[in-house]
Coordinates of N, CA and C in Angstrom, one line a residue:
M243 N -54.4 45.9 35.1 CA -55.0 46.5 32.9 C -53.6 46.7 33.1
L244 N -52.7 46.6 31.8 CA -51.5 47.5 31.4 C -51.6 48.2 30.2
T245 N -50.7 48.5 30.1 CA -51.3 49.8 29.2 C -50.2 50.3 29.2
A246 N -49.3 50.5 27.4 CA -48.0 50.8 26.9 C -47.7 52.5 27.1
S247 N -46.7 52.0 27.4 CA -45.8 53.6 28.2 C -45.3 53.7 27.0
P248 N -45.6 55.1 26.0 CA -44.2 55.7 24.8 C -42.7 55.9 25.3
L249 N -41.8 55.2 24.7 CA -40.5 54.8 24.6 C -40.0 56.2 24.8
S250 N -38.9 56.3 26.0 CA -38.3 58.0 26.9 C -37.3 57.7 25.5
P251 N -37.3 59.1 25.8 CA -36.1 59.9 25.1 C -34.8 59.1 24.9
L252 N -33.7 59.4 23.9 CA -32.2 59.3 24.6 C -32.0 60.7 25.0
S253 N -31.3 59.9 26.2 CA -30.8 60.8 26.9 C -29.5 62.1 26.5
P254 N -29.4 63.3 26.9 CA -28.3 64.1 25.9 C -26.9 63.8 25.9
L255 N -26.4 62.6 27.0 CA -25.5 62.0 27.2 C -24.9 61.0 26.1
C256 N -26.2 60.1 25.8 CA -26.3 58.9 24.7 C -26.6 59.6 23.5
A257 N -27.1 61.2 23.0 CA -26.8 61.5 21.6 C -25.9 61.6 21.3
R258 N -25.0 62.5 22.5 CA -23.8 62.7 22.0 C -22.7 61.8 21.4
Q259 N -22.6 60.9 22.8 CA -21.9 59.4 22.4 C -21.8 59.2 20.7
R260 N -23.7 59.0 20.3 CA -24.0 58.6 19.1 C -23.5 60.2 17.9
A261 N -23.3 60.9 18.1 CA -22.9 61.8 17.0 C -21.5 61.6 17.0
A262 N -20.9 61.6 18.0 CA -19.1 61.5 18.7 C -18.8 59.9 17.6
G263 N -19.6 58.9 17.5 CA -19.1 57.8 17.0 C -19.2 58.1 15.6
S264 N -20.3 58.6 15.2 CA -20.6 58.8 13.1 C -19.0 59.9 13.0
T265 N -19.1 60.7 13.6 CA -18.0 61.8 13.3 C -16.7 60.9 12.9
T266 N -16.3 60.0 13.9 CA -15.0 59.0 13.7 C -15.0 58.5 13.1
L267 N -15.7 58.3 13.1 CA -16.4 57.1 11.7 C -15.8 57.8 10.2
L268 N -16.9 59.2 10.5 CA -16.9 59.2 9.0 C -15.2 60.2 8.8
L269 N -14.2 60.9 10.0 CA -13.0 61.1 9.8 C -12.1 59.2 9.6
V270 N -12.6 58.1 9.5 CA -11.8 57.6 9.7 C -11.8 56.8 8.4
G271 N -13.2 57.0 7.5 CA -13.3 56.3 6.2 C -12.5 57.8 5.2
T272 N -13.0 59.0 5.9 CA -11.9 60.0 5.2 C -10.2 59.8 5.2
M273 N -9.3 59.5 5.5 CA -8.1 59.1 6.2 C -8.3 57.9 5.5
L274 N -9.1 56.7 5.3 CA -8.7 55.9 4.5 C -8.9 56.2 3.2
L275 N -9.8 56.3 2.5 CA -9.2 57.5 1.0 C -8.3 57.8 0.3
L276 N -8.3 58.7 1.6 CA -6.4 59.7 1.4 C -5.6 58.9 1.6
V277 N -5.4 58.1 2.4 CA -4.3 56.8 2.0 C -4.0 56.1 1.2
A278 N -5.2 55.3 0.6 CA -5.5 54.7 -0.8 C -5.3 55.5 -1.6
A279 N -5.8 56.5 -1.8 CA -4.9 57.7 -3.3 C -4.0 57.9 -2.8
T280 N -3.1 58.3 -2.0 CA -1.7 58.6 -1.4 C -0.8 57.2 -2.0
T281 N -1.4 56.5 -1.9 CA -1.0 55.0 -1.9 C -0.6 54.7 -3.8
A282 N -2.4 54.5 -4.3 CA -2.2 54.6 -5.7 C -1.0 55.9 -6.3
A283 N -1.0 57.2 -6.0 CA -0.7 57.8 -7.0 C 0.9 57.7 -6.8
G284 N 1.0 57.8 -5.4 CA 2.4 57.3 -5.4 C 3.7 55.7 -6.4
F285 N 2.3 54.8 -6.1 CA 2.3 53.6 -7.3 C 3.1 53.7 -8.9
H286 N 1.6 55.0 -9.4 CA 1.9 56.0 -10.8 C 3.2 56.2 -10.8
F287 N 3.7 57.3 -10.0 CA 4.6 57.6 -10.3 C 5.9 57.0 -9.9
L288 N 5.6 56.0 -9.4 CA 6.9 55.0 -9.4 C 7.2 54.2 -10.5
L289 N 5.7 53.7 -11.1 CA 5.4 52.9 -12.2 C 5.9 54.0 -13.9
S290 N 5.3 55.3 -13.5 CA 6.0 56.1 -14.8 C 7.8 56.6 -14.5
A291 N 8.2 56.7 -13.4 CA 9.7 57.1 -13.2 C 10.5 55.8 -14.1
R292 N 9.9 54.6 -13.6 CA 10.4 53.8 -14.1 C 10.7 53.4 -15.9
Q293 N 9.5 53.7 -16.3 CA 9.6 53.4 -17.4 C 10.2 54.9 -18.3
I294 N 9.9 56.2 -17.3 CA 11.4 56.9 -17.9 C 12.5 56.5 -18.4
G295 N 12.9 55.8 -17.3 CA 13.7 55.7 -16.7 C 14.3 54.1 -18.3
A296 N 13.8 53.4 -18.2 CA 13.8 52.8 -19.3 C 14.3 53.0 -20.2
Y297 N 13.1 53.7 -20.8 CA 13.4 54.3 -22.5 C 13.9 55.5 -22.6
Q298 N 14.4 55.9 -21.4 CA 15.5 56.6 -21.8 C 17.6 55.9 -21.8
L299 N 17.7 54.8 -21.4 CA 18.2 53.8 -21.3 C 18.2 53.5 -22.6
E300 N 17.1 52.7 -23.3 CA 17.0 52.3 -24.5 C 17.2 53.4 -25.7
R301 N 17.2 54.5 -25.7 CA 17.6 55.4 -26.3 C 19.2 56.0 -25.9
E302 N 19.9 55.8 -24.7 CA 21.0 55.0 -25.1 C 21.6 54.4 -25.4
I303 N 21.4 53.2 -25.8 CA 22.1 51.9 -26.1 C 21.9 52.6 -27.4
A304 N 20.7 53.3 -28.5 CA 20.7 52.9 -29.6 C 21.7 54.1 -30.8
F305 N 21.5 55.3 -28.9 CA 22.2 56.2 -29.8 C 23.7 55.4 -29.6
R306 N 24.5 55.1 -28.8 CA 25.7 54.5 -28.6 C 26.2 53.9 -29.4
A307 N 25.0 53.0 -30.5 CA 25.3 51.9 -31.4 C 25.5 52.5 -32.7
A308 N 24.2 53.3 -32.9 CA 24.5 54.5 -34.2 C 26.1 54.8 -34.1
E309 N 26.1 55.4 -32.6 CA 27.7 56.1 -32.9 C 29.0 55.1 -33.7
A310 N 28.4 54.0 -32.7 CA 30.0 53.2 -33.5 C 29.9 52.7 -34.8
A311 N 28.4 52.6 -35.6 CA 28.4 52.1 -37.0 C 28.7 53.7 -37.7
L312 N 28.4 55.0 -37.3 CA 29.3 56.0 -38.0 C 30.8 55.8 -38.4
L313 N 31.3 55.6 -37.1 CA 32.8 55.5 -36.8 C 32.7 54.6 -37.6
D314 N 32.9 52.9 -37.4 CA 33.7 52.0 -38.5 C 33.0 52.4 -39.7
A315 N 32.1 53.4 -40.4 CA 31.9 53.3 -41.9 C 32.5 54.1 -42.5
E316 N 33.4 55.3 -41.1 CA 34.8 56.5 -41.8 C 35.4 55.3 -41.6
A317 N 35.7 54.5 -40.8 CA 37.3 53.6 -40.8 C 36.8 53.0 -42.2
D318 N 35.7 52.5 -43.1 CA 35.8 51.4 -44.1 C 36.1 52.3 -44.9
L319 N 35.6 53.9 -45.7 CA 36.0 55.1 -46.5 C 37.4 54.7 -46.5
L320 N 37.9 55.2 -45.4 CA 39.3 55.7 -45.3 C 39.9 54.0 -45.8
L321 N 39.8 53.0 -45.3 CA 40.2 52.2 -45.7 C 40.3 51.6 -47.6
A322 N 39.2 52.0 -47.5 CA 39.0 52.3 -48.9 C 39.7 52.6 -50.0
L323 N 39.6 54.1 -49.7 CA 40.2 55.1 -50.4 C 42.2 55.0 -50.2
R324 N 42.5 54.2 -49.1 CA 44.0 54.5 -48.7 C 44.4 52.9 -50.3
A325 N 43.5 52.0 -50.0 CA 43.7 50.8 -51.2 C 43.8 51.5 -52.7
G326 N 42.8 51.9 -53.0 CA 42.4 52.5 -54.4 C 41.7 51.8 -54.9
A327 N 41.3 52.0 -56.2 CA 40.0 51.2 -57.1 C 40.7 50.3 -57.9
T328 N 41.7 49.6 -58.1 CA 42.1 48.8 -59.1 C 41.5 47.5 -58.5
G329 N 41.2 47.1 -59.5 CA 40.4 45.4 -59.8 C 38.9 45.6 -59.9
A330 N 38.4 44.8 -59.8 CA 36.8 44.6 -59.6 C 36.0 44.6 -58.3
D331 N 37.6 43.7 -57.3 CA 37.0 43.4 -56.0 C 36.9 44.8 -55.2
A332 N 37.7 46.0 -55.9 CA 37.6 46.9 -54.6 C 36.6 47.4 -54.1
R333 N 36.8 48.3 -53.1 CA 35.5 48.0 -52.2 C 35.1 49.7 -53.2
L334 N 35.9 50.4 -53.9 CA 35.1 52.0 -53.9 C 35.4 51.9 -55.9
A335 N 35.6 50.5 -56.2 CA 35.5 50.5 -57.9 C 35.2 51.4 -58.5
A336 N 33.9 50.8 -58.3 CA 32.0 51.1 -58.5 C 31.0 51.4 -58.3
W337 N 29.8 52.3 -58.9 CA 28.8 53.0 -58.1 C 28.0 52.2 -58.6
P338 N 26.6 52.3 -58.1 CA 25.7 51.9 -58.6 C 25.0 52.8 -59.2
P339 N 23.6 52.9 -60.3 CA 23.0 53.3 -61.0 C 22.3 54.7 -59.6
P340 N 22.0 55.5 -60.4 CA 21.0 57.0 -59.4 C 20.2 55.6 -58.6
G341 N 19.7 56.2 -57.4 CA 18.7 56.1 -57.3 C 18.6 54.2 -56.1
R342 N 20.0 53.5 -56.3 CA 20.2 52.4 -56.3 C 21.5 52.1 -55.7
C343 N 21.6 50.5 -54.7 CA 22.2 50.7 -54.0 C 23.1 49.3 -54.9
A344 N 24.9 49.1 -54.5 CA 25.3 48.3 -54.6 C 25.1 47.0 -54.2
D345 N 25.7 45.5 -54.4 CA 26.2 45.1 -53.4 C 27.4 44.1 -54.3
G346 N 27.7 43.1 -53.4 CA 29.1 42.4 -54.0 C 30.1 42.6 -52.9
A347 N 31.4 43.9 -54.0 CA 32.6 43.8 -52.8 C 32.1 45.5 -52.8
Q348 N 30.9 45.8 -53.0 CA 30.4 47.2 -53.0 C 29.1 47.3 -52.2
R349 N 28.4 47.1 -51.3 CA 27.4 46.6 -50.8 C 27.6 47.6 -49.5
G350 N 26.6 48.4 -49.6 CA 26.3 49.3 -48.3 C 26.5 50.7 -49.0
L351 N 27.0 50.4 -50.3 CA 27.2 52.2 -51.0 C 26.4 52.4 -51.5
C352 N 25.7 53.6 -51.8 CA 24.5 53.8 -52.4 C 24.3 54.9 -53.2
R353 N 24.0 55.1 -54.2 CA 24.3 56.5 -55.0 C 22.8 57.1 -54.7
P354 N 22.1 58.3 -54.8 CA 21.2 59.2 -54.3 C 21.0 59.5 -55.6
A355 N 19.3 59.5 -56.3 CA 18.9 60.3 -57.1 C 18.0 61.4 -56.6
P356 N 17.6 62.4 -57.7 CA 16.3 63.5 -57.3 C 15.4 62.9 -57.4
G357 N 14.5 63.2 -56.7 CA 13.3 62.7 -56.1 C 12.4 61.6 -55.9
V358 N 14.1 60.3 -55.1 CA 13.8 59.5 -54.8 C 13.5 59.5 -53.6
P359 N 13.2 58.9 -52.7 CA 13.6 59.0 -50.8 C 14.5 58.2 -50.9
P360 N 15.4 58.4 -49.6 CA 17.1 57.9 -49.6 C 16.3 56.6 -49.3
V361 N 18.0 55.5 -49.1 CA 18.1 54.0 -49.0 C 17.6 54.3 -47.8
W362 N 18.0 55.3 -46.6 CA 17.3 54.8 -45.0 C 16.3 55.4 -44.3
N363 N 15.4 55.8 -45.5 CA 14.4 56.6 -45.3 C 12.8 54.9 -44.4
D364 N 13.1 54.0 -45.0 CA 12.6 52.7 -44.3 C 13.0 52.8 -43.0
W365 N 14.7 53.2 -41.8 CA 15.0 53.1 -41.1 C 13.9 54.5 -40.2
L366 N 13.5 54.6 -40.6 CA 12.5 55.9 -40.2 C 10.7 55.2 -39.6
D367 N 11.0 54.5 -39.7 CA 9.6 53.8 -39.7 C 10.0 52.1 -38.8
A368 N 9.8 52.8 -37.7 CA 10.2 51.7 -36.4 C 9.4 50.2 -36.5
R369 N 8.7 50.2 -37.6 CA 7.6 48.4 -37.2 C 8.7 48.0 -38.7
G370 N 9.8 48.2 -39.6 CA 10.0 48.2 -40.9 C 11.2 47.6 -40.2
S371 N 12.0 46.5 -41.1 CA 12.4 45.6 -41.0 C 14.0 46.5 -41.2
E372 N 15.1 46.4 -40.4 CA 16.2 47.7 -40.9 C 17.2 47.0 -41.5
A373 N 17.2 45.0 -40.9 CA 18.0 44.1 -41.9 C 18.1 44.9 -43.4
D374 N 17.4 45.1 -44.4 CA 17.0 45.0 -45.6 C 18.3 46.4 -45.9
T375 N 18.1 47.3 -45.2 CA 19.3 47.7 -45.5 C 20.4 48.6 -45.0
G376 N 21.3 49.2 -46.0 CA 23.2 48.7 -45.2 C 23.6 47.8 -45.0
I377 N 24.6 47.9 -43.9 CA 25.2 46.9 -43.6 C 26.0 47.0 -42.3
V378 N 26.4 45.6 -42.0 CA 26.4 45.7 -40.1 C 27.9 46.5 -39.9
V379 N 28.1 46.8 -38.8 CA 29.4 46.8 -38.5 C 30.2 45.9 -38.5
G380 N 31.4 46.3 -38.9 CA 32.7 45.4 -39.6 C 32.4 44.4 -40.3
T381 N 32.0 45.0 -41.3 CA 31.0 43.9 -43.0 C 33.2 44.2 -43.5
F382 N 33.2 45.4 -43.4 CA 34.9 45.3 -44.2 C 36.3 45.7 -43.1
T383 N 35.7 46.6 -42.3 CA 36.9 46.7 -41.6 C 37.7 45.3 -40.0
G384 N 36.6 44.4 -40.0 CA 36.8 43.8 -38.9 C 36.4 44.1 -37.8
A385 N 36.1 45.5 -38.0 CA 35.7 45.8 -36.3 C 34.8 45.1 -35.1
A386 N 34.3 44.7 -34.3 CA 33.5 44.4 -33.7 C 32.8 45.0 -32.2
L387 N 31.9 45.0 -31.5 CA 31.2 46.2 -30.8 C 32.0 45.1 -29.4
P388 N 32.3 45.9 -28.2 CA 32.9 45.3 -27.2 C 32.0 44.2 -26.5
V389 N 32.8 43.5 -26.3 CA 32.2 42.4 -25.1 C 31.2 42.6 -24.2
L390 N 30.0 43.3 -23.3 CA 29.9 43.9 -22.3 C 29.4 42.8 -21.0
P391 N 29.9 43.5 -20.3 CA 29.7 42.4 -18.4 C 28.5 41.2 -18.4
A392 N 29.0 40.5 -17.6 CA 27.6 39.7 -17.5 C 26.0 41.2 -16.4
G393 N 25.6 41.3 -16.6 CA 24.9 42.0 -16.7 C 24.1 43.3 -17.0
V394 N 25.0 43.8 -18.3 CA 25.4 45.4 -18.5 C 24.2 45.0 -19.7
A395 N 22.8 46.3 -20.2 CA 22.6 46.1 -20.9 C 23.2 46.8 -22.4
G396 N 22.6 45.8 -23.4 CA 23.3 46.3 -25.0 C 22.3 46.1 -25.9
T397 N 22.5 46.7 -27.0 CA 22.2 46.6 -28.1 C 21.1 44.6 -28.6
A398 N 19.9 45.0 -29.2 CA 19.7 44.0 -29.5 C 19.7 43.3 -30.9
A399 N 20.4 44.4 -31.6 CA 21.0 44.2 -32.9 C 22.4 44.5 -33.6
L400 N 23.0 44.5 -34.7 CA 24.0 45.2 -34.8 C 23.9 46.5 -35.7
P401 N 24.3 47.6 -35.1 CA 24.2 48.3 -36.0 C 24.4 48.4 -37.2
R402 N 24.2 49.8 -38.2 CA 24.7 49.7 -39.7 C 24.6 50.7 -39.9
Y403 N 24.6 50.6 -41.5 CA 25.3 52.0 -42.2 C 25.3 51.8 -43.4
V404 N 24.9 53.1 -44.3 CA 25.0 52.7 -45.6 C 25.5 54.4 -45.8
V405 N 26.4 54.3 -47.2 CA 27.2 55.6 -47.6 C 27.1 55.8 -49.0
E406 N 26.5 57.3 -49.2 CA 26.0 57.7 -50.3 C 27.0 58.2 -50.9
L407 N 27.0 58.5 -52.1 CA 28.1 59.2 -52.8 C 27.6 60.8 -53.3
R408 N 28.3 61.8 -52.5 CA 27.2 63.2 -52.1 C 27.8 63.8 -54.0
H409 N 29.1 63.7 -54.6 CA 29.4 64.6 -55.7 C 28.8 64.1 -57.0
E410 N 29.0 64.2 -58.4 CA 29.4 64.1 -59.4 C 30.8 64.0 -60.1
R411 N 31.0 63.0 -60.9 CA 32.7 63.2 -61.6 C 33.1 62.1 -62.7
P412 N 33.4 62.5 -63.6 CA 33.1 61.4 -64.3 C 33.8 60.1 -64.0
P413 N 33.2 58.7 -64.2 CA 33.9 57.8 -63.7 C 35.6 57.6 -63.8
G414 N 35.6 56.8 -62.8 CA 38.2 56.9 -62.5 C 38.3 58.3 -62.1
E415 N 37.5 59.7 -62.0 CA 38.5 60.7 -61.8 C 37.7 61.3 -60.0
W416 N 36.6 60.3 -59.6 CA 36.7 61.1 -58.5 C 37.2 60.3 -56.5
L417 N 38.6 59.3 -56.9 CA 38.8 58.9 -56.0 C 40.5 59.9 -55.3
T418 N 40.5 60.3 -56.7 CA 41.8 61.4 -56.3 C 41.2 63.1 -55.8
P419 N 41.6 63.3 -54.9 CA 41.4 64.6 -54.8 C 41.9 65.6 -55.9
V420 N 41.0 66.5 -56.2 CA 41.2 67.7 -56.9 C 40.8 68.8 -56.4
Y421 N 42.0 69.8 -57.1 CA 41.9 71.4 -56.3 C 41.7 72.4 -57.2
G422 N 41.0 73.2 -57.3 CA 40.6 73.8 -57.9 C 40.8 75.6 -57.9
G423 N 40.4 76.5 -58.2 CA 41.0 77.6 -57.9 C 40.7 78.1 -56.7
A424 N 42.4 78.4 -56.2 CA 42.2 79.2 -54.8 C 42.1 78.3 -54.2
G425 N 42.7 77.1 -54.4 CA 42.9 75.6 -53.5 C 41.8 74.7 -53.0
K426 N 40.8 75.4 -53.6 CA 39.4 75.0 -53.8 C 39.5 73.3 -53.4
D427 N 39.2 72.9 -52.8 CA 39.4 71.2 -53.1 C 37.7 70.7 -53.2
T428 N 38.3 69.2 -53.9 CA 36.9 68.9 -54.1 C 37.0 67.2 -54.2
S429 N 37.8 67.1 -53.0 CA 37.7 65.6 -52.5 C 36.3 65.1 -52.8
P430 N 36.3 63.9 -52.5 CA 35.1 63.1 -53.1 C 34.3 63.6 -51.5
R431 N 33.2 64.0 -51.4 CA 32.0 63.8 -50.4 C 31.8 62.8 -50.2
F432 N 30.7 62.4 -49.2 CA 30.0 61.1 -48.6 C 29.5 61.6 -47.9
R433 N 28.0 61.3 -47.9 CA 27.1 61.2 -47.0 C 26.5 59.8 -46.0
I434 N 27.1 59.5 -45.1 CA 26.9 57.9 -44.0 C 25.7 58.2 -42.9
T435 N 24.9 57.4 -42.9 CA 23.6 57.6 -41.9 C 23.7 55.7 -42.1
A436 N 23.8 56.3 -39.9 CA 23.9 54.7 -39.6 C 23.2 54.5 -38.5
L437 N 22.2 53.5 -38.0 CA 21.3 52.9 -37.1 C 21.3 52.5 -36.4
G438 N 20.9 52.7 -35.3 CA 21.1 51.8 -33.7 C 20.2 51.5 -33.0
T439 N 20.2 49.9 -32.5 CA 18.3 50.1 -31.6 C 19.1 49.9 -29.8
G440 N 18.2 49.4 -29.7 CA 18.4 49.5 -28.1 C 17.7 47.6 -27.7
R441 N 17.3 47.6 -26.3 CA 17.6 46.4 -26.6 C 15.5 45.8 -27.1
D442 N 15.2 47.2 -26.8 CA 13.7 46.8 -28.1 C 13.6 47.4 -29.4
R443 N 14.1 46.5 -29.9 CA 14.4 47.5 -31.6 C 13.5 47.9 -31.7
A444 N 12.7 48.7 -31.4 CA 11.6 49.6 -32.2 C 12.1 51.1 -31.1
V445 N 13.5 50.7 -31.1 CA 13.8 52.1 -30.0 C 14.9 52.5 -30.7
R446 N 14.9 53.4 -32.0 CA 16.5 53.9 -32.5 C 16.7 55.2 -32.6
A447 N 17.7 54.8 -33.3 CA 19.1 56.5 -33.1 C 19.1 56.1 -34.6
L448 N 19.1 57.8 -34.8 CA 19.7 58.1 -37.0 C 20.9 58.8 -36.1
L449 N 21.8 58.4 -37.0 CA 23.5 59.5 -37.3 C 23.4 59.8 -38.2
Q450 N 23.8 61.2 -38.7 CA 24.5 61.4 -40.0 C 25.4 62.2 -39.9
T451 N 26.7 62.0 -41.3 CA 27.5 62.8 -41.0 C 28.0 62.9 -42.5
E452 N 28.5 64.0 -42.8 CA 29.3 64.1 -44.0 C 30.7 64.3 -44.6
F453 N 30.9 63.7 -44.7 CA 32.4 62.3 -44.9 C 32.8 63.5 -45.9
Q454 N 34.5 63.7 -45.4 CA 35.7 64.1 -46.7 C 36.4 63.6 -46.1
P455 N 37.1 63.2 -46.9 CA 38.4 62.5 -46.3 C 39.3 63.5 -46.9

């Protein structure tokens, strides 16, 4: 007559081998998780560094474009002052009413008014259209941005500027410098505001200066 015998317990050697296998599997799984986490962190770091580098490049392009517009505006004013204000087509023959900008031969010239936001205020909104304000580089000087070599990043749009009259004198008197007491110079003063954009036109740089020739 056959009788069932109970299973014999694992030998100490087999128990140790099974425990060692479990420990090894746990270590391998932990190492794989660490490698995956390290790889993900490294990829995120590289991506962030690339984004930061690209943004810095965009800012640099926008700044250089605005700088070119600022210099062109100064050249524009110097040429206009040298030419004088004779004839309706003279650049500085007339200024618009307060709070308005001129057109025609005087386009790009604006006259601020108390309590009215400056015309370049719209440039502060990266979602707005910059083409509605000011004039582009070279409009009156004939200057042009340098041609960049192939593969070199440049601005996606020509930089612009506006010129605002910063003093009030009777018409016809403001073109010639006037010297008051103690040699005080009251020559005309202007505020130039220039806008440059990067390859991404939402990245903008505004430069502003007070110009007194």
